[in-house]
Short mmCIF file of C-alpha atoms in Angstrom, two decimals:
data_model
loop_
_atom_site.label_atom_id
_atom_site.label_comp_id
_atom_site.label_asym_id
_atom_site.label_seq_id
_atom_site.Cartn_x
_atom_site.Cartn_y
_atom_site.Cartn_z
CA MET A 1 -11.15 -18.92 18.99
CA LEU A 2 -13.54 -16.95 17.58
CA LYS A 3 -14.63 -14.22 18.79
CA THR A 4 -18.55 -12.93 18.64
CA GLU A 5 -19.71 -9.86 18.29
CA ARG A 6 -20.15 -8.42 21.63
CA GLU A 7 -16.70 -9.41 22.27
CA VAL A 8 -15.34 -7.63 18.85
CA VAL A 9 -17.61 -4.50 19.24
CA ASP A 10 -16.70 -4.40 23.00
CA GLY A 11 -12.96 -4.87 22.45
CA VAL A 12 -13.05 -2.66 20.05
CA LYS A 13 -14.55 -0.37 21.67
CA ARG A 14 -12.64 0.36 25.15
CA CYS A 15 -9.40 -0.16 22.71
CA VAL A 16 -10.47 3.34 20.27
CA ILE A 17 -11.82 5.19 22.94
CA TRP A 18 -8.48 5.06 24.62
CA TRP A 19 -6.79 5.89 21.49
CA VAL A 20 -9.18 8.85 20.78
CA GLY A 21 -7.66 10.20 24.74
CA LYS A 22 -4.62 10.33 23.15
CA ARG A 23 -5.66 12.17 19.47
CA ARG A 24 -7.22 15.17 22.27
CA GLN A 25 -4.27 14.51 23.90
CA LYS A 26 -2.64 16.08 20.66
CA LEU A 27 -4.65 18.52 20.91
CA GLU A 28 -4.37 19.41 24.32
CA ASP A 29 -0.57 20.07 24.21
CA GLN A 30 -0.78 21.93 21.25
CA LEU A 31 2.19 20.86 19.87
CA SER A 32 2.97 23.05 17.09
CA ASP A 33 6.22 23.52 17.12
CA THR A 34 6.53 19.91 16.10
CA MET A 35 4.70 20.83 12.80
CA SER A 36 7.20 21.34 9.31
CA ILE A 37 6.32 23.77 6.80
CA ASN A 38 7.35 23.53 3.66
CA PRO A 39 7.09 27.78 2.48
CA PHE A 40 7.57 27.01 -0.80
CA LEU A 41 3.97 24.88 -1.05
CA MET A 42 2.06 27.26 0.78
CA PRO A 43 1.44 29.76 -2.39
CA PHE A 44 0.10 26.91 -3.97
CA LEU A 45 -1.67 26.23 -1.27
CA PHE A 46 -3.33 29.30 -0.56
CA ASN A 47 -4.43 29.63 -4.33
CA TYR A 48 -4.91 26.21 -4.85
CA HIS A 49 -7.74 25.50 -1.86
CA ASN A 50 -9.07 29.18 -2.21
CA ILE A 51 -7.93 30.18 1.12
CA SER A 52 -8.90 33.87 1.34
CA ASN A 53 -7.06 34.73 4.93
CA LEU A 54 -4.25 32.92 7.23
CA GLU A 55 -6.97 32.34 9.59
CA GLY A 56 -7.95 29.04 6.41
CA LEU A 57 -4.05 28.44 5.98
CA ALA A 58 -4.08 27.52 9.43
CA ASP A 59 -6.72 25.22 9.63
CA LEU A 60 -5.72 23.61 6.23
CA ILE A 61 -1.47 24.19 7.96
CA ILE A 62 -3.53 21.93 10.88
CA ALA A 63 -5.48 19.34 8.90
CA SER A 64 -2.01 17.99 7.39
CA HIS A 65 -0.37 17.91 10.29
CA LEU A 66 -2.34 16.23 12.30
CA MET A 67 -3.81 13.99 9.60
CA THR A 68 -0.48 12.41 9.13
CA GLY A 69 -0.84 11.97 13.08
CA HIS A 70 -4.38 10.23 12.49
CA ASN A 71 -3.15 7.69 9.92
CA THR A 72 0.06 6.96 12.05
CA GLY A 73 -1.75 6.46 15.15
CA PHE A 74 -4.66 4.30 13.94
CA GLY A 75 -1.89 1.73 12.02
CA LYS A 76 -0.52 1.42 16.22
CA LEU A 77 -4.10 1.20 17.13
CA ILE A 78 -4.81 -2.27 14.94
CA ASP A 79 -1.07 -3.77 15.08
CA GLU A 80 -0.83 -2.89 19.21
CA LYS A 81 -4.15 -3.14 20.34
CA ILE A 82 -6.27 -3.96 18.20
CA LEU A 83 -5.18 -7.40 17.06
CA PRO A 84 -3.46 -8.44 20.63
CA ARG A 85 -6.25 -7.55 22.73
CA VAL A 86 -9.37 -8.21 20.91
CA PHE A 87 -8.63 -10.39 18.48
CA ASP A 88 -5.47 -12.61 20.71
CA ALA A 89 -3.44 -12.41 18.23
CA GLU A 90 0.08 -11.97 19.59
CA LYS A 91 2.55 -9.08 18.97
CA LEU A 92 6.02 -9.33 17.76
CA ASP A 93 7.64 -6.73 19.64
CA ALA A 94 10.92 -6.73 21.79
CA GLN A 95 9.44 -8.88 24.50
CA PHE A 96 8.16 -11.40 22.95
CA ARG A 97 11.22 -11.61 21.06
CA ARG A 98 13.87 -11.50 24.14
CA THR A 99 11.39 -14.98 24.96
CA THR A 100 10.93 -16.48 22.70
CA PRO A 101 14.95 -16.66 20.67
CA LEU A 102 12.92 -18.11 17.53
CA PHE A 103 11.51 -14.95 16.31
CA SER A 104 15.05 -13.01 17.11
CA HIS A 105 16.54 -13.68 14.04
CA SER A 106 16.36 -11.00 11.25
CA CYS A 107 14.02 -12.27 8.76
CA PHE A 108 11.11 -12.00 11.42
CA ASP A 109 11.70 -8.22 10.97
CA GLU A 110 8.63 -7.91 8.82
CA ILE A 111 6.61 -10.34 11.08
CA ASP A 112 4.11 -8.44 13.59
CA HIS A 113 1.88 -11.32 15.00
CA ARG A 114 1.70 -15.19 15.62
CA VAL A 115 -1.68 -15.80 15.24
CA VAL A 116 -2.51 -19.79 17.17
CA ARG A 117 -5.66 -21.42 16.58
CA SER A 118 -7.25 -23.60 18.87
CA ASP A 119 -6.36 -26.99 16.08
CA GLY A 120 -2.61 -25.63 17.27
CA THR A 121 -1.86 -24.39 13.35
CA THR A 122 0.87 -21.44 13.56
CA GLU A 123 0.36 -18.36 11.55
CA LEU A 124 2.41 -15.76 10.86
CA LEU A 125 0.93 -12.21 10.09
CA SER A 126 3.21 -9.10 8.10
CA LEU A 127 0.22 -6.61 9.04
CA LYS A 128 0.09 -3.66 6.50
CA ALA A 129 -2.76 -1.24 6.17
CA GLY A 130 -3.17 -0.29 2.05
CA LYS A 131 -2.43 -1.20 -1.18
CA TRP A 132 0.47 1.44 -1.27
CA THR A 133 2.76 0.52 1.05
CA ILE A 134 4.92 -1.71 -0.09
CA GLN A 135 6.99 -0.69 -3.23
CA LEU A 136 8.80 -3.18 -5.24
CA THR A 137 11.98 -3.47 -3.32
CA MET A 138 10.32 -4.44 -0.04
CA ALA A 139 8.24 -6.81 -2.11
CA VAL A 140 11.41 -9.06 -3.20
CA GLN A 141 13.09 -8.22 0.46
CA LEU A 142 9.82 -9.96 2.15
CA ASN A 143 10.18 -12.82 -0.58
CA VAL A 144 13.94 -13.10 1.00
CA ALA A 145 12.61 -13.02 3.99
CA PHE A 146 10.04 -15.49 4.02
CA ASN A 147 11.39 -17.75 2.13
CA GLU A 148 14.21 -18.10 4.66
CA ILE A 149 11.75 -18.45 7.48
CA LEU A 150 10.00 -21.12 5.73
CA THR A 151 13.26 -23.16 5.14
CA SER A 152 15.28 -22.42 7.96
CA TYR A 153 12.90 -21.32 10.43
CA ALA A 154 10.09 -24.07 9.52
CA THR A 155 8.98 -25.03 13.42
CA SER A 156 7.76 -21.74 13.54
CA CYS A 157 4.71 -21.61 11.60
CA ASP A 158 2.56 -23.54 9.26
CA SER A 159 2.64 -20.34 7.03
CA ILE A 160 2.12 -16.53 7.00
CA VAL A 161 0.11 -14.02 6.26
CA VAL A 162 0.45 -10.53 4.66
CA GLY A 163 -2.99 -8.96 6.50
CA VAL A 164 -3.96 -5.28 4.85
CA PHE A 165 -7.25 -4.40 7.09
CA TYR A 166 -9.26 -2.04 4.64
CA GLY A 167 -8.94 -2.07 0.34
CA LYS A 168 -9.88 -4.81 -1.57
CA LYS A 169 -7.84 -7.28 -2.68
CA GLY A 170 -8.49 -6.78 -6.48
CA ASP A 171 -7.31 -3.10 -6.05
CA LEU A 172 -3.68 -3.57 -4.78
CA THR A 173 -0.91 -3.24 -6.67
CA ASP A 174 1.29 -6.43 -8.11
CA LYS A 175 3.74 -6.21 -5.00
CA TYR A 176 1.28 -8.23 -3.13
CA GLU A 177 2.16 -10.64 -5.67
CA ILE A 178 6.16 -10.55 -6.24
CA LEU A 179 6.48 -10.80 -2.22
CA ARG A 180 4.14 -14.03 -2.89
CA GLY A 181 7.35 -15.32 -5.28
CA ILE A 182 4.86 -14.33 -9.08
CA ASN A 183 6.54 -12.76 -11.87
CA ARG A 184 4.11 -10.46 -13.64
CA GLY A 185 5.66 -8.87 -16.86
CA ALA A 186 9.21 -8.20 -15.65
CA ASN A 187 11.08 -11.00 -14.12
CA HIS A 188 11.69 -10.39 -9.83
CA ASP A 189 14.46 -12.24 -7.90
CA VAL A 190 12.09 -13.96 -6.20
CA VAL A 191 10.69 -17.98 -5.34
CA ASP A 192 7.45 -18.95 -5.79
CA LEU A 193 5.95 -19.31 -2.40
CA THR A 194 2.31 -19.35 -2.99
CA ASN A 195 1.36 -22.66 -0.96
CA ASP A 196 2.76 -20.71 2.02
CA VAL A 197 2.25 -17.28 1.63
CA SER A 198 -1.18 -15.57 1.62
CA VAL A 199 -2.47 -12.17 1.04
CA TYR A 200 -6.10 -10.79 3.15
CA SER A 201 -7.28 -7.38 2.00
CA GLY A 202 -10.96 -5.57 3.57
CA LYS A 203 -12.91 -7.28 4.67
CA SER A 204 -11.13 -11.04 4.11
CA PHE A 205 -8.57 -10.15 6.11
CA TRP A 206 -11.37 -8.85 8.95
CA SER A 207 -12.45 -12.54 8.14
CA TRP A 208 -9.39 -14.49 8.62
CA LEU A 209 -8.75 -13.01 11.60
CA ASN A 210 -11.67 -13.91 12.83
CA ASP A 211 -11.50 -17.90 12.29
CA GLY A 212 -14.06 -17.47 8.80
CA GLU A 213 -16.86 -14.61 10.08
CA ASP A 214 -17.48 -13.41 7.35
CA LEU A 215 -19.21 -10.11 9.78
CA THR A 216 -16.11 -9.85 11.71
CA GLN A 217 -15.23 -5.99 10.16
CA GLU A 218 -18.37 -4.38 10.96
CA TRP A 219 -18.09 -5.19 13.76
CA VAL A 220 -15.65 -3.75 14.72
CA MET A 221 -16.66 -0.09 12.78
CA ALA A 222 -19.40 -1.05 15.71
CA GLY A 223 -17.03 -0.34 17.78
CA ILE A 224 -15.49 2.60 16.44
CA ILE A 225 -18.44 3.87 15.93
CA GLU A 226 -19.78 3.33 19.89
CA ALA A 227 -16.49 4.36 21.07
CA LEU A 228 -17.09 7.26 19.61
CA GLU A 229 -20.58 8.19 20.81
CA GLU A 230 -19.09 8.01 24.16
CA ALA A 231 -16.44 9.74 23.80
CA ASP A 232 -17.95 12.60 22.34
CA ILE A 233 -15.22 13.12 20.49
CA LYS A 234 -16.47 15.38 17.73
CA ASN A 235 -17.98 18.55 20.47
CA THR A 236 -15.12 18.01 22.75
CA ALA A 237 -12.00 18.72 19.27
CA GLN A 238 -14.06 21.61 18.40
CA LYS A 239 -12.92 24.36 21.24
CA LEU A 240 -9.08 22.66 21.56
CA LEU A 241 -9.30 22.69 17.47
CA ASN A 242 -10.39 26.56 17.47
CA ASP A 243 -7.61 27.08 20.47
CA PHE A 244 -4.85 25.22 18.57
CA ARG A 245 -5.89 27.22 15.16
CA LYS A 246 -4.82 30.69 17.96
CA ASN A 247 -1.93 29.34 18.80
CA VAL A 248 -0.90 28.22 14.71
CA VAL A 249 -1.56 32.43 13.92
CA THR A 250 -0.04 33.48 16.27
CA LYS A 251 2.84 32.16 16.24
CA HIS A 252 3.39 33.23 12.37
CA GLN A 253 1.40 36.22 12.23
CA ASN A 254 4.82 38.61 11.93
CA ASN A 255 6.88 35.94 9.61
CA ILE A 256 3.93 35.94 6.83
CA THR A 257 2.30 39.52 7.17
CA ASP A 258 3.68 42.74 5.78
CA ASN A 259 2.89 45.74 6.86
CA ASN A 260 -0.20 46.52 5.57
CA GLY A 261 -1.14 42.55 6.21
CA ASN A 262 -1.38 41.46 3.50
CA LEU A 263 0.42 37.16 3.26
CA ASP A 264 4.84 37.65 1.94
CA TRP A 265 5.30 34.78 1.17
CA LYS A 266 9.29 36.01 0.66
CA LYS A 267 8.92 37.29 4.43
CA PHE A 268 7.10 33.85 5.50
CA LEU A 269 9.76 31.72 3.23
CA LYS A 270 13.17 33.80 5.07
CA SER A 271 11.89 32.77 8.32
CA ILE A 272 11.45 28.81 8.29
CA ASN A 273 14.64 28.37 5.52
CA GLY A 274 16.89 31.65 6.70
#
């Protein structure tokens, strides 16, 4: 069912405010123990980024650590919150699979949502983040799984969609063609599924999701912006980031500096690797 601008903006806003709270909690907990530091990479980063002290290095390490969580968390936000709660896509979570036995088969493992249109048409969605999300092996596996769904469990859907929520379709790698059974160059063992499997990326994905409304992605962005303004994350996170940096510096200072206060990479290596 088509969602209006206000429905999308308000729905996305609610989801993002919740997510911002989870990201803020990460800072409040200061889970520096969860950071995995590569001691061999630190001298390069220190010089490559023209860092002058341990505090600067801590900032870079923390940013890298948090960015991994941001990317993963945002993908889950789209998958588990925004698509089901704003656009009514049915998430194929464990409970759904238990109560809908047809979807318990392994070929549905790469299907993330079921989208039922107002005319009764059913589309299955395999959600991806960007153009590098799938490699060759996964593309071939997706082709096999999709073929099994379409041949052995045809009643489950009218078509299958691979949706990429950011990036233009023209920028996608050839893996998104291979999963549909299109071979260009090397001959991969795939079945032609081009009549039943489509790929939508970026603007076209959000438009497909919302019954063809071209402005959907702009409404999603508007919801994100309103959420960030209300949560005031820029100001509330700053003190938490400063505290996090102090925690990291205190934890590693004795393991990375010599008696004169200079950075000692060999000493740091021993503290990490033994």
